Tab-separated table of C-alpha atoms in Angstrom:
chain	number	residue	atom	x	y	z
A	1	UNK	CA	16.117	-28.197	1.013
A	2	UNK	CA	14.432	-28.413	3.974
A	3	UNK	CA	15.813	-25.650	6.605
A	4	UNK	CA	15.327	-23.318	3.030
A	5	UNK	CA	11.654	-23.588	3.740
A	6	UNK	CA	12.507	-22.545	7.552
A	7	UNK	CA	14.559	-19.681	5.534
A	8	UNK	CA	12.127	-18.470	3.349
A	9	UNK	CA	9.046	-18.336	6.198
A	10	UNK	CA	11.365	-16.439	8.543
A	11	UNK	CA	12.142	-14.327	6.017
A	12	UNK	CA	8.661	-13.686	4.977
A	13	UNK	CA	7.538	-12.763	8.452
A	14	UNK	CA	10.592	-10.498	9.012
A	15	UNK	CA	9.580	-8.277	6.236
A	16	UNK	CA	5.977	-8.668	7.162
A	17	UNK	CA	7.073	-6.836	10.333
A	18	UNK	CA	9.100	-4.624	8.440
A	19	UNK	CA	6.493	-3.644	6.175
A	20	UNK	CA	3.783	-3.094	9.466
A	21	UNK	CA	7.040	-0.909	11.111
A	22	UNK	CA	6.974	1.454	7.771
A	23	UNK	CA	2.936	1.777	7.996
A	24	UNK	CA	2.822	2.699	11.192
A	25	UNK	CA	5.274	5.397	10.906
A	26	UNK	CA	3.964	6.564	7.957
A	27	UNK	CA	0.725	6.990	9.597
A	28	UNK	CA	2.248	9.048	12.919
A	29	UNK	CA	3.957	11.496	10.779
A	30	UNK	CA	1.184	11.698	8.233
A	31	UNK	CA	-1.754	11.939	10.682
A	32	UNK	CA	-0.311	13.054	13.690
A	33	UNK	CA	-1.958	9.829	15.585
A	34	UNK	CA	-1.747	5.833	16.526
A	35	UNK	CA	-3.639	4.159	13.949
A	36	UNK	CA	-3.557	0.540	13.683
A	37	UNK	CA	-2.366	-0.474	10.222
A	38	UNK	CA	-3.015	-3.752	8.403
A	39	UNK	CA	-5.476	-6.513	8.049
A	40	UNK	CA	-4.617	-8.761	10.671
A	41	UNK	CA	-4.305	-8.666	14.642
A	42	UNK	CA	-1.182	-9.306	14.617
A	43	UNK	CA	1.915	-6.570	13.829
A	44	UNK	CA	2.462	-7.628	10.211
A	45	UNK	CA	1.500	-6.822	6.567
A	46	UNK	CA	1.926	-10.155	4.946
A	47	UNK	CA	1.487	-8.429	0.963
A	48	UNK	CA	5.344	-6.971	2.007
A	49	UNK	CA	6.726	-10.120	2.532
A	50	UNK	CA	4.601	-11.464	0.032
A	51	UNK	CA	5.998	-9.251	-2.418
A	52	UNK	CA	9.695	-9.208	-1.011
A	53	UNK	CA	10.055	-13.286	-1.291
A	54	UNK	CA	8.779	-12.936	-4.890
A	55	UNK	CA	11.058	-9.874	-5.488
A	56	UNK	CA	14.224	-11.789	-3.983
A	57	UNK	CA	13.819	-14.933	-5.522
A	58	UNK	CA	13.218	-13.260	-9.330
A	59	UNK	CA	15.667	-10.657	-8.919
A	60	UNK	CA	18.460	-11.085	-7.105
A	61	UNK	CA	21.045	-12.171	-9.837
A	62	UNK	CA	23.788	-10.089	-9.765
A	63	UNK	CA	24.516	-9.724	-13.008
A	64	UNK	CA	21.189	-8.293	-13.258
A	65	UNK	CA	21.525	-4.398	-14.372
A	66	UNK	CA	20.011	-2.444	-11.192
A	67	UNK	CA	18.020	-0.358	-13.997
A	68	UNK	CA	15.981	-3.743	-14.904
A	69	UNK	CA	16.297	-4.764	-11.358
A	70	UNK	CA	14.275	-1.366	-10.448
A	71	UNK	CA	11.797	-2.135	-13.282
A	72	UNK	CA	10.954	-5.573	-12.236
A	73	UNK	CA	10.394	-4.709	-8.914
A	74	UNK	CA	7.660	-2.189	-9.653
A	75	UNK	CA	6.052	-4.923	-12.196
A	76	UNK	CA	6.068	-7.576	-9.330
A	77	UNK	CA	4.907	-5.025	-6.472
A	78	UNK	CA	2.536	-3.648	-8.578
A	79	UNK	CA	0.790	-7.535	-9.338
A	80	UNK	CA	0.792	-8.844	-5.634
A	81	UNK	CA	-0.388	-5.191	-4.505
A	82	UNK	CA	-3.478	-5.271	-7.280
A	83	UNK	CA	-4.190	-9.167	-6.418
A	84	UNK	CA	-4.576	-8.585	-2.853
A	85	UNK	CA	-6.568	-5.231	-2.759
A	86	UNK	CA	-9.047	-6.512	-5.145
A	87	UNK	CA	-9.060	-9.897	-3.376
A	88	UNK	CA	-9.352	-8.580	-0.092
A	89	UNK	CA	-12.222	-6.304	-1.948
A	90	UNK	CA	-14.220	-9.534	-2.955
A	91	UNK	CA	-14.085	-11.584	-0.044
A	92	UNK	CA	-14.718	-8.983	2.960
A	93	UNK	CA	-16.387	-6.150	0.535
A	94	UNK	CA	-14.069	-3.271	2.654
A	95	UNK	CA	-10.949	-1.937	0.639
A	96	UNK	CA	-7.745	-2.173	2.784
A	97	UNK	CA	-6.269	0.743	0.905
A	98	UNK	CA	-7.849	3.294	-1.678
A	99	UNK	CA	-6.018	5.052	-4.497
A	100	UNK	CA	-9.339	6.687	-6.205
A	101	UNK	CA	-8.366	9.956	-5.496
A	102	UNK	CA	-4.287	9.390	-6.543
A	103	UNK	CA	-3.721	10.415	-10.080
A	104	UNK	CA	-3.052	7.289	-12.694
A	105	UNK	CA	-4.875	4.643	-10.404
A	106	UNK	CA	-6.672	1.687	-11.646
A	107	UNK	CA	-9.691	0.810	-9.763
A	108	UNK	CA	-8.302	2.508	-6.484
A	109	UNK	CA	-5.694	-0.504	-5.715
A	110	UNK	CA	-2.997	0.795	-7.213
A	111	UNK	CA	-1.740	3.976	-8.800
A	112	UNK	CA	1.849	5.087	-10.281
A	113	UNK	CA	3.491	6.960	-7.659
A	114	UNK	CA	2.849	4.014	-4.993
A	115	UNK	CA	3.958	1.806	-7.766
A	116	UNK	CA	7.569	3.269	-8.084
A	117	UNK	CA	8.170	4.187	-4.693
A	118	UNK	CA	7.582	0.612	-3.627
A	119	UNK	CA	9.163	-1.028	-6.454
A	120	UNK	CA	11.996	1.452	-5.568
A	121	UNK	CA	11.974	0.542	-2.130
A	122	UNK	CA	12.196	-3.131	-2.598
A	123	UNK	CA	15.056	-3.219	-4.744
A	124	UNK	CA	16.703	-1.046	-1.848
A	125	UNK	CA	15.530	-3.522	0.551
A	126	UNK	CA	16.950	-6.069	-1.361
A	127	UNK	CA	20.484	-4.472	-1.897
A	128	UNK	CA	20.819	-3.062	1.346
A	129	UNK	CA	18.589	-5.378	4.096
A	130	UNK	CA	18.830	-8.244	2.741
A	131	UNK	CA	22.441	-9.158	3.270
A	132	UNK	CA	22.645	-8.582	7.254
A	133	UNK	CA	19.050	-10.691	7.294
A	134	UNK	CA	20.477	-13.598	5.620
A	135	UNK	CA	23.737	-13.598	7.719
A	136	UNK	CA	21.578	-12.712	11.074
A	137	UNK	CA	19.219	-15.649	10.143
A	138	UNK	CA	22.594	-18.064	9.697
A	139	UNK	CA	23.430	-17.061	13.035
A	140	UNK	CA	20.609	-18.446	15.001
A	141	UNK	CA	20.878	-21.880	15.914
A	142	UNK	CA	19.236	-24.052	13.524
A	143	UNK	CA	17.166	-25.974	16.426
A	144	UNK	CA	16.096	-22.657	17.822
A	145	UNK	CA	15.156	-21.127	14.327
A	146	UNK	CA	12.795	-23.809	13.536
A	147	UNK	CA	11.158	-23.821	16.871
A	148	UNK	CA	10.488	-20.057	16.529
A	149	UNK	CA	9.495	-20.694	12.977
A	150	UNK	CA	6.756	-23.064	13.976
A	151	UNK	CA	5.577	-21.153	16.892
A	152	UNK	CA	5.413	-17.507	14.545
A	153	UNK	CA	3.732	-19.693	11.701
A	154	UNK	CA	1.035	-21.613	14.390
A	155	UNK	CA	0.068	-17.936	15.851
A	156	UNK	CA	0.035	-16.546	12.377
A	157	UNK	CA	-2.059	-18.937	11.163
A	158	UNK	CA	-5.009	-18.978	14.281
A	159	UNK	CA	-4.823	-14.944	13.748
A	160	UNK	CA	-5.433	-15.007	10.039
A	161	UNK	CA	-8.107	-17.518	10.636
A	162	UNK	CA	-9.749	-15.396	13.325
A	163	UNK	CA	-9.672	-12.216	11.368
A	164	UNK	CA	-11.126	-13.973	7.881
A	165	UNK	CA	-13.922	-15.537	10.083
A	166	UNK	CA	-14.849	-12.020	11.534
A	167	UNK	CA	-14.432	-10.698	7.752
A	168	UNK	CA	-17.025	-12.888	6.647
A	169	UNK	CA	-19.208	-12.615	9.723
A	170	UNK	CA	-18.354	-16.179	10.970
A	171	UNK	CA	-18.472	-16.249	14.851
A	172	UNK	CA	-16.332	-18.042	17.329
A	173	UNK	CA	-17.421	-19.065	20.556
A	174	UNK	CA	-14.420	-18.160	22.517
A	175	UNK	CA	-11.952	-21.217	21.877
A	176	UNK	CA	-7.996	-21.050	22.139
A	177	UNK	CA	-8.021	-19.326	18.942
A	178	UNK	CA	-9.636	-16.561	19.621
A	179	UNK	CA	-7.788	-16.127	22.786
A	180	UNK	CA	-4.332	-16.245	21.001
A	181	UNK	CA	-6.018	-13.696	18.026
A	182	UNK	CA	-6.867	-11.001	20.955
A	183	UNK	CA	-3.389	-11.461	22.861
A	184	UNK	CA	-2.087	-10.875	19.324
A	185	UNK	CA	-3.725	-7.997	19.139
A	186	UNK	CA	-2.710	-6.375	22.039
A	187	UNK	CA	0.549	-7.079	20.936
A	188	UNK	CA	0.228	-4.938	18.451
A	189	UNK	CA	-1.734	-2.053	19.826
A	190	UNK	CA	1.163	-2.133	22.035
A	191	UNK	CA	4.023	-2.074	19.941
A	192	UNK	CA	2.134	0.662	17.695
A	193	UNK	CA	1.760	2.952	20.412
A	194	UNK	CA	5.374	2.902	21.497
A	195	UNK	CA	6.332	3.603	17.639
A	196	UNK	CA	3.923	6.342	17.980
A	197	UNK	CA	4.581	7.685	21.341
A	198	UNK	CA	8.718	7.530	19.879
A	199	UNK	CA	7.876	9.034	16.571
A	200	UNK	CA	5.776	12.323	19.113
A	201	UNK	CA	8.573	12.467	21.315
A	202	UNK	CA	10.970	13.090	18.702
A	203	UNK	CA	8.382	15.234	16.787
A	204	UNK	CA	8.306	17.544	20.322
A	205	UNK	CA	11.351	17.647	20.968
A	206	UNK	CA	12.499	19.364	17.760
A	207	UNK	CA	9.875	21.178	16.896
A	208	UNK	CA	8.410	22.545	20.649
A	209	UNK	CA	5.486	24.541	18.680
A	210	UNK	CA	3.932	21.598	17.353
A	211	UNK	CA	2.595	20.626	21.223
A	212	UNK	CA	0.033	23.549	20.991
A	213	UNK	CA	-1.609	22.365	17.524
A	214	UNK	CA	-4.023	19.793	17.488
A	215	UNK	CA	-2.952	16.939	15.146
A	216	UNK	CA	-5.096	16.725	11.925
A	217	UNK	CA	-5.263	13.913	9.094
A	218	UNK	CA	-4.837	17.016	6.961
A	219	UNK	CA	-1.475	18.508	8.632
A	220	UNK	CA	-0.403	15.393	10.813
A	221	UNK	CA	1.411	16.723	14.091
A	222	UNK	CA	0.810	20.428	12.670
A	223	UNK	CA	2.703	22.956	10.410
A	224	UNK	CA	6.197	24.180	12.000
A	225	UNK	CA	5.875	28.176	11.185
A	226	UNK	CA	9.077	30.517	11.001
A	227	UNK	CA	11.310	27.849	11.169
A	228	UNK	CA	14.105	26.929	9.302
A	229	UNK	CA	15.719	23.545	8.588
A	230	UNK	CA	19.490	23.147	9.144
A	231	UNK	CA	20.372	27.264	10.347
A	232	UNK	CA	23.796	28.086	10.662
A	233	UNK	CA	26.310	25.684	11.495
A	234	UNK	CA	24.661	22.623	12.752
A	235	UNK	CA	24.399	18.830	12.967
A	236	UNK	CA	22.033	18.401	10.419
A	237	UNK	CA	23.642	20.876	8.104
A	238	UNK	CA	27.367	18.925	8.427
A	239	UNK	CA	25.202	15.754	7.236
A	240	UNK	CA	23.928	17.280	4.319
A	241	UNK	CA	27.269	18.666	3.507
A	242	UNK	CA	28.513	15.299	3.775
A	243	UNK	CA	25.592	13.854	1.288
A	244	UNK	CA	26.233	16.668	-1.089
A	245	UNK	CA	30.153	16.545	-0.815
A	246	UNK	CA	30.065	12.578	-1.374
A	247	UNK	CA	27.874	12.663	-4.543
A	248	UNK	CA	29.933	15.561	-5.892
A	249	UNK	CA	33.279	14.594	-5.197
A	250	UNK	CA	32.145	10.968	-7.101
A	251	UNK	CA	31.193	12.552	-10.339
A	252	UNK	CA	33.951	14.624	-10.107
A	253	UNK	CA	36.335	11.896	-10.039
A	254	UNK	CA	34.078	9.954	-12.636
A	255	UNK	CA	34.442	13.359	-15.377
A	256	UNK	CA	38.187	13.690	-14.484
A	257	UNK	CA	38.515	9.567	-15.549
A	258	UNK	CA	36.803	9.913	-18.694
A	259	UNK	CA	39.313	12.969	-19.754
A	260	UNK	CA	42.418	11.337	-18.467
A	261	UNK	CA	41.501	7.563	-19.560
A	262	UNK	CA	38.754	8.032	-22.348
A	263	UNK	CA	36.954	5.519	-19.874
A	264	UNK	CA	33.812	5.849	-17.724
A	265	UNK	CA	35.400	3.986	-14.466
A	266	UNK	CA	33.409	3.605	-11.083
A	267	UNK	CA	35.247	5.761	-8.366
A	268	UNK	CA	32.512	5.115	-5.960
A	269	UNK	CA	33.333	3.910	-2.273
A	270	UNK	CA	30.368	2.064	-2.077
A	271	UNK	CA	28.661	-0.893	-4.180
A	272	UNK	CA	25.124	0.281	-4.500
A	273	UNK	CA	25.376	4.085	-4.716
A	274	UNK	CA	27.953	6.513	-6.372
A	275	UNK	CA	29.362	8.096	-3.462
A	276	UNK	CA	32.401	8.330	-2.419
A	277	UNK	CA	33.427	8.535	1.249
A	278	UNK	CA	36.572	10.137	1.151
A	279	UNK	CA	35.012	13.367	-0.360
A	280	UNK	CA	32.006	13.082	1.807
A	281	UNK	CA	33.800	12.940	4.712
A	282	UNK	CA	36.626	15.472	3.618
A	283	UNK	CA	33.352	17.968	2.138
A	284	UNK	CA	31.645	18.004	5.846
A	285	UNK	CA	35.018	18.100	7.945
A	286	UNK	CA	36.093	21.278	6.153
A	287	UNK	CA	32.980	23.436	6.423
A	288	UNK	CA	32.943	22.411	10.048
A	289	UNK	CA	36.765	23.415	10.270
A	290	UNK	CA	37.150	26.204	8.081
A	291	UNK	CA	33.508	27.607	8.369
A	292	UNK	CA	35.104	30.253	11.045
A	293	UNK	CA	37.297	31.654	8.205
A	294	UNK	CA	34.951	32.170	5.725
A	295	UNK	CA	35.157	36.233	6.185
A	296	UNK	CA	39.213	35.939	6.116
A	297	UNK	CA	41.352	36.619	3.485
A	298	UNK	CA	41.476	33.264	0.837
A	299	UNK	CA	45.218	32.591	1.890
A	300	UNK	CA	44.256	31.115	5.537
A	301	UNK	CA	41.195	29.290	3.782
A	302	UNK	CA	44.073	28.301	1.093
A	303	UNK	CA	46.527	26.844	4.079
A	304	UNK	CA	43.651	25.365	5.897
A	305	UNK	CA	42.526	23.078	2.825
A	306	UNK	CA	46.377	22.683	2.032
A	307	UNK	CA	47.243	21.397	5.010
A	308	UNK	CA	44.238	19.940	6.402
A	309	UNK	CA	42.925	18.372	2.984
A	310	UNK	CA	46.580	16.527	3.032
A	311	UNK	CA	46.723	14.905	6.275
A	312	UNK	CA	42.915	13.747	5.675
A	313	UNK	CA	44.284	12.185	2.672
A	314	UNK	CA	46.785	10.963	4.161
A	315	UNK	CA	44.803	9.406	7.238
A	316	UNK	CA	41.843	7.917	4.554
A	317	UNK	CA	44.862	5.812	2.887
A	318	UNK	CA	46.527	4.505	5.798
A	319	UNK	CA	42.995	3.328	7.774
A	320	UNK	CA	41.834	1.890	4.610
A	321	UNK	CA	45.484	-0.345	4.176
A	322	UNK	CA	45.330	-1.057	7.728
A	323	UNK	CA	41.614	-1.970	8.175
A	324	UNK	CA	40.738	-3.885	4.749
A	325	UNK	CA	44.750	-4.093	3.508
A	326	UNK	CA	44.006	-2.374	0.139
A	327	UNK	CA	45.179	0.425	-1.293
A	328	UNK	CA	42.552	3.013	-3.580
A	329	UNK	CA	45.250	5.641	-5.217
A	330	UNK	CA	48.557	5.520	-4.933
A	331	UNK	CA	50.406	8.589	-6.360
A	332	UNK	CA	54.183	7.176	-5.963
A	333	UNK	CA	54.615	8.077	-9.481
A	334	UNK	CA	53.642	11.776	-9.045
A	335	UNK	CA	56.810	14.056	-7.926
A	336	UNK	CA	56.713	15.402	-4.411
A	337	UNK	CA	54.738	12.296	-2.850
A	338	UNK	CA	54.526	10.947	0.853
A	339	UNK	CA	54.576	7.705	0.817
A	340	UNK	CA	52.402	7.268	-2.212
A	341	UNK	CA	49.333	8.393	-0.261
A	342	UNK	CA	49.299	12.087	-0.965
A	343	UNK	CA	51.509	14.594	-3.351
A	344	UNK	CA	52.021	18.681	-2.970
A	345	UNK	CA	50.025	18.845	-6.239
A	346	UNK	CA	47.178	17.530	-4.617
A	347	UNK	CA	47.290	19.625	-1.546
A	348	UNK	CA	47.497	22.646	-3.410
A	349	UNK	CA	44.225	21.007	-5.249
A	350	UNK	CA	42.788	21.058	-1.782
A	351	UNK	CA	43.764	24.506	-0.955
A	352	UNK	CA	41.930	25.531	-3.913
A	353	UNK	CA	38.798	23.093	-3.661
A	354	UNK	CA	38.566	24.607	-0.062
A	355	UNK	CA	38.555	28.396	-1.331
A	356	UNK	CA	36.247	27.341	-3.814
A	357	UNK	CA	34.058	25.498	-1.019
A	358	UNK	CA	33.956	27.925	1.593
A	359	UNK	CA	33.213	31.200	-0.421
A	360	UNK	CA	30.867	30.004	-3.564
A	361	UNK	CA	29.781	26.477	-3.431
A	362	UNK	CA	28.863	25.921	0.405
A	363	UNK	CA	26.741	29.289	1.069
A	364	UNK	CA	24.807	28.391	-2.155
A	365	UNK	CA	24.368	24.438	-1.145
A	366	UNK	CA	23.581	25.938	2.233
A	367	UNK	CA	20.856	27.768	1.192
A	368	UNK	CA	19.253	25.471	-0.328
A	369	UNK	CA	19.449	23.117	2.394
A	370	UNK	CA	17.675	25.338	5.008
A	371	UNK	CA	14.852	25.516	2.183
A	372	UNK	CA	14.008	22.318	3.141
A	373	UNK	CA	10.932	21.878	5.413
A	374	UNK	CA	11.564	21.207	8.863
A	375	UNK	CA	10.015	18.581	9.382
A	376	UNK	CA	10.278	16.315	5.885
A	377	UNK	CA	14.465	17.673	6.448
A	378	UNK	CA	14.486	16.027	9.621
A	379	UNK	CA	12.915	12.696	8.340
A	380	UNK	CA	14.948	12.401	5.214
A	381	UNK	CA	18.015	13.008	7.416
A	382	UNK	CA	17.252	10.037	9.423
A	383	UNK	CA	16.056	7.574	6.541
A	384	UNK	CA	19.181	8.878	4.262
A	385	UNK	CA	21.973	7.992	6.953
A	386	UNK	CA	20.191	4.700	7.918
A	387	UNK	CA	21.219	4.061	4.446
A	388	UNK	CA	24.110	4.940	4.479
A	389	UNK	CA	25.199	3.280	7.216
A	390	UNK	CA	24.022	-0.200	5.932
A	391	UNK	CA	25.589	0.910	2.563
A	392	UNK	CA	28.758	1.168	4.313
A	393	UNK	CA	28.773	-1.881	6.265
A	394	UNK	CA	27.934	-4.363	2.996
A	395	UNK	CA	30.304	-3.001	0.953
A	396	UNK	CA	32.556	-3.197	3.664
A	397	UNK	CA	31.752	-6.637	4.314
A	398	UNK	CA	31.775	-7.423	0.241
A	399	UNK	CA	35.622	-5.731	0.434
A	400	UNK	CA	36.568	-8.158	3.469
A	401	UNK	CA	35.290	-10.850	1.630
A	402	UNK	CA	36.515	-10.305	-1.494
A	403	UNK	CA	40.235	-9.423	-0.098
A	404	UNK	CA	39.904	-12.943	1.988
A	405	UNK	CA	39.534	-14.570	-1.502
A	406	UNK	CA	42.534	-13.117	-2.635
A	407	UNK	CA	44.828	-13.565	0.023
A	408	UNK	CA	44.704	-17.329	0.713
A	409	UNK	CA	42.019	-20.016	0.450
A	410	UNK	CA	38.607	-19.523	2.677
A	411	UNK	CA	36.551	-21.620	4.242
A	412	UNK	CA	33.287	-22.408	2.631
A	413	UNK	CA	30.678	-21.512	5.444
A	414	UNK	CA	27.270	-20.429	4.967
A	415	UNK	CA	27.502	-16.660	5.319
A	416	UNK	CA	30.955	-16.812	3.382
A	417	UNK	CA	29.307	-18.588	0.537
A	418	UNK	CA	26.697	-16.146	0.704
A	419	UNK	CA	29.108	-12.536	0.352
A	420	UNK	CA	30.903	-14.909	-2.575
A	421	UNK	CA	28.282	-15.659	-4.477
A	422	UNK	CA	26.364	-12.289	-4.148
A	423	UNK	CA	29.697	-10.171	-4.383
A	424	UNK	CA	31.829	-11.824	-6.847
A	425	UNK	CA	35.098	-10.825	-7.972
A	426	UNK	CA	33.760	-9.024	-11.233
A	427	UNK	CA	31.691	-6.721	-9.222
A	428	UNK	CA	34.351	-5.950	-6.810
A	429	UNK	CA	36.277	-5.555	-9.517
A	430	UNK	CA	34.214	-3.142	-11.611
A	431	UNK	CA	34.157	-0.545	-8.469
A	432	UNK	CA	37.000	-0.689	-7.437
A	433	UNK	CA	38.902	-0.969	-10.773
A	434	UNK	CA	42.085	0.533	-9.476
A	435	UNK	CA	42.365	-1.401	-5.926
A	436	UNK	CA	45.505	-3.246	-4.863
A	437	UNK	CA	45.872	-5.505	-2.436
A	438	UNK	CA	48.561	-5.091	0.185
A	439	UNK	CA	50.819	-8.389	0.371
């Protein structure tokens, strides 16, 4: 019971920083400058991990349908987020945020739009953070953990104190408290300018132009004229392929279930978002290697998804038997099958799906893409694949996990009874319905 108060303080001041992190980059981009964000000296915004312990102790059942999950987030954000900007309001008379000019506000502290989009983000923290917090915070010696607990908490504590005195016009005479409060604010200053100076460099870098503007609270780091997002074949574009492919290629799969079964059945790769990989992956690969043929006659484009769609296939099954030891389709009862992994009718499937890729869907997808803004299309890029990534690597560690469980008896260690209890078989289960585990 104890070290669970250690837990819940660390994690309070993790996504404290967390929340500071998202403020400050939300104010480079948006006004084009370092602005120090938050209340205290120190780099933190204590209403996010505030509102994150609330959010992960109330919501974080499992069973709990991520619609509701979604709802009660906003309701909870929405509380802590009115509480503290009117209490802030009444005890230093300055507001720490204002809404007044945001459609659907009340009294300036909050408004819809902030509502969702935090609520949203919360549950997404929860879901996707969370996990690789709670095993990184298991991994730290428990000695060490409290000591850094205590010495975070004492300097959090002498800052707070140090900004509410100056709040209320309360003067210190120098004192050891003050001295820590200032340090802590260079600290921060510090570590807001480097997020800064990265978020310019990056800015420059891609978009050149923007060095001769001068940054505005109206148009940030500038407006990027005669410029388009994603052109031609390109990094970015192969991404959003990849996005566009993956969400596809799941409901795809999902419609094709329902006819064949008269079920709705998750074919999603991943736990928290209907995507699957397989057709991501397979999507962006083929533009990149059959985006040269797109003038040829349809019979190359025809042999290069026939033979290239197969051996992808092919490749998908055999990493995911040998990696995880489970097996996602198995076509041994189709005629003409390799192994069980892939069939003729499939490949000629692919042939087809690549024909049907290369000469309608990708030039219209494409199109839209490079309507994108520059600059919000190369932000969303970065904060979609971030995602993604930790997506990937929970419900890869759920799958491990779960697989473990199967196979033979596991040991009953923290971070194991951590992936049981928030992955349990049922959920595994319900996304992976047709899975089989490799003896």
């Amino acid at each position: 019971m104890e070290y669970r108060i250690y837990l819940a303080i660390g994690t309070f001041f993790i996504y404290s920083v967390l929340g500071w992190i998202i403020e400050e980059l939300f104010a480079a981009f948006r006004y084009g400058r370092f602005i120090n964000r938050g209340f205290l000296n120190g780099p933190v915004c204590p209403v996010y991990g505030i509102s994150m312990y609330v959010v992960l102790n109330v919501l974080s059942d499992f069973g709990m349908h991520p619609v509701w999950q979604i709802i009660g987030a906003v309701g909870i954000v929405t509380l802590i987020e009115y509480i503290t900007g009117a209490l802030m309001y009444k005890v230093t008379g300055r507001r720490l945020w204002d809404y007044r000019d945001m459609p659907y506000n009340l009294n300036g502290y909050i408004c819809f739009t902030y509502s969702v989009m935090w609520g949203v983000m919360a549950v997404i923290a929860m879901w996707l953070f969370q996990p690789p917090i709670y095993i990184f915070l298991h991994l730290i010696p428990r000695g060490v953990f409290r000591a850094l607990v205590w010495g975070v908490g004492i300097i959090f504590i002498m800052d707070f104190v140090v900004t509410m005195a100056a709040s209320l016009k309360i003067k210190f005479k120098g004192g050891p408290v003050t001295e820590v409060a200032n340090r802590v604010g260079d600290v921060r200053r510090n570590a807001g300018k480097q997020i800064f100076d990265m978020v310019q460099h990056r800015m420059y870098t891609s978009f050149p132009e923007l060095k001769n503007q001068e940054p505005s609270e109206e148009r940030g780091f500038g407006w990027v004229r005669e410029k388009t997002f994603a052109t031609g074949m390109c990094l970015e574009k192969l991404i959003w392929m990849f996005l566009v492919s993956g969400f596809v290629g799941d409901f795809v799969e999902t419609v094709y279930m329902l006819t064949t079964t008269g079920r709705i059945m998750s074919r999603s790769s991943l736990l928290y978002i209907p995507f699957s990989l397989v057709w991501g992956m397979g999507g962006a690969l083929i533009t990149g290697v059959l985006y040269t043929l797109k003038e040829r006659n349809n019979f190359y484009i025809f042999l290069g998804g026939f033979f290239f769609g197969g051996v992808f296939e092919y490749t998908c099954s055999a990493l995911t038997e040998l990696v995880f030891g489970t097996i996602f389709w198995d076509y041994s009862h189709i005629p003409f099958n390799l192994n069980g992994r892939i069939n003729l009718l499939f490949c000629f499937v692919w042939g087809f799906l690549a024909i049907f890729w290369v000469k309608v869907l990708y030039p219209a997808v494409s199109r839209q893409i490079e309507k994108i803004p520059p600059v919000s299309g190369m932000v969303l890029t970065y904060i979609i694949m971030f995602v993604m990534i930790l997506a990937v690597l929970i419900s890869a560690l759920a799958l491990g996990r779960y697989v473990q469980r199967k196979r033979h008896p596991v040991r009953q260690e923290v971070i194991g009874e951590f992936l049981d209890k928030q992955y349990p078989d049922s959920m595994i289960e319900k996304v992976y319905p047709y899975m089989k585990i490799v003896k």
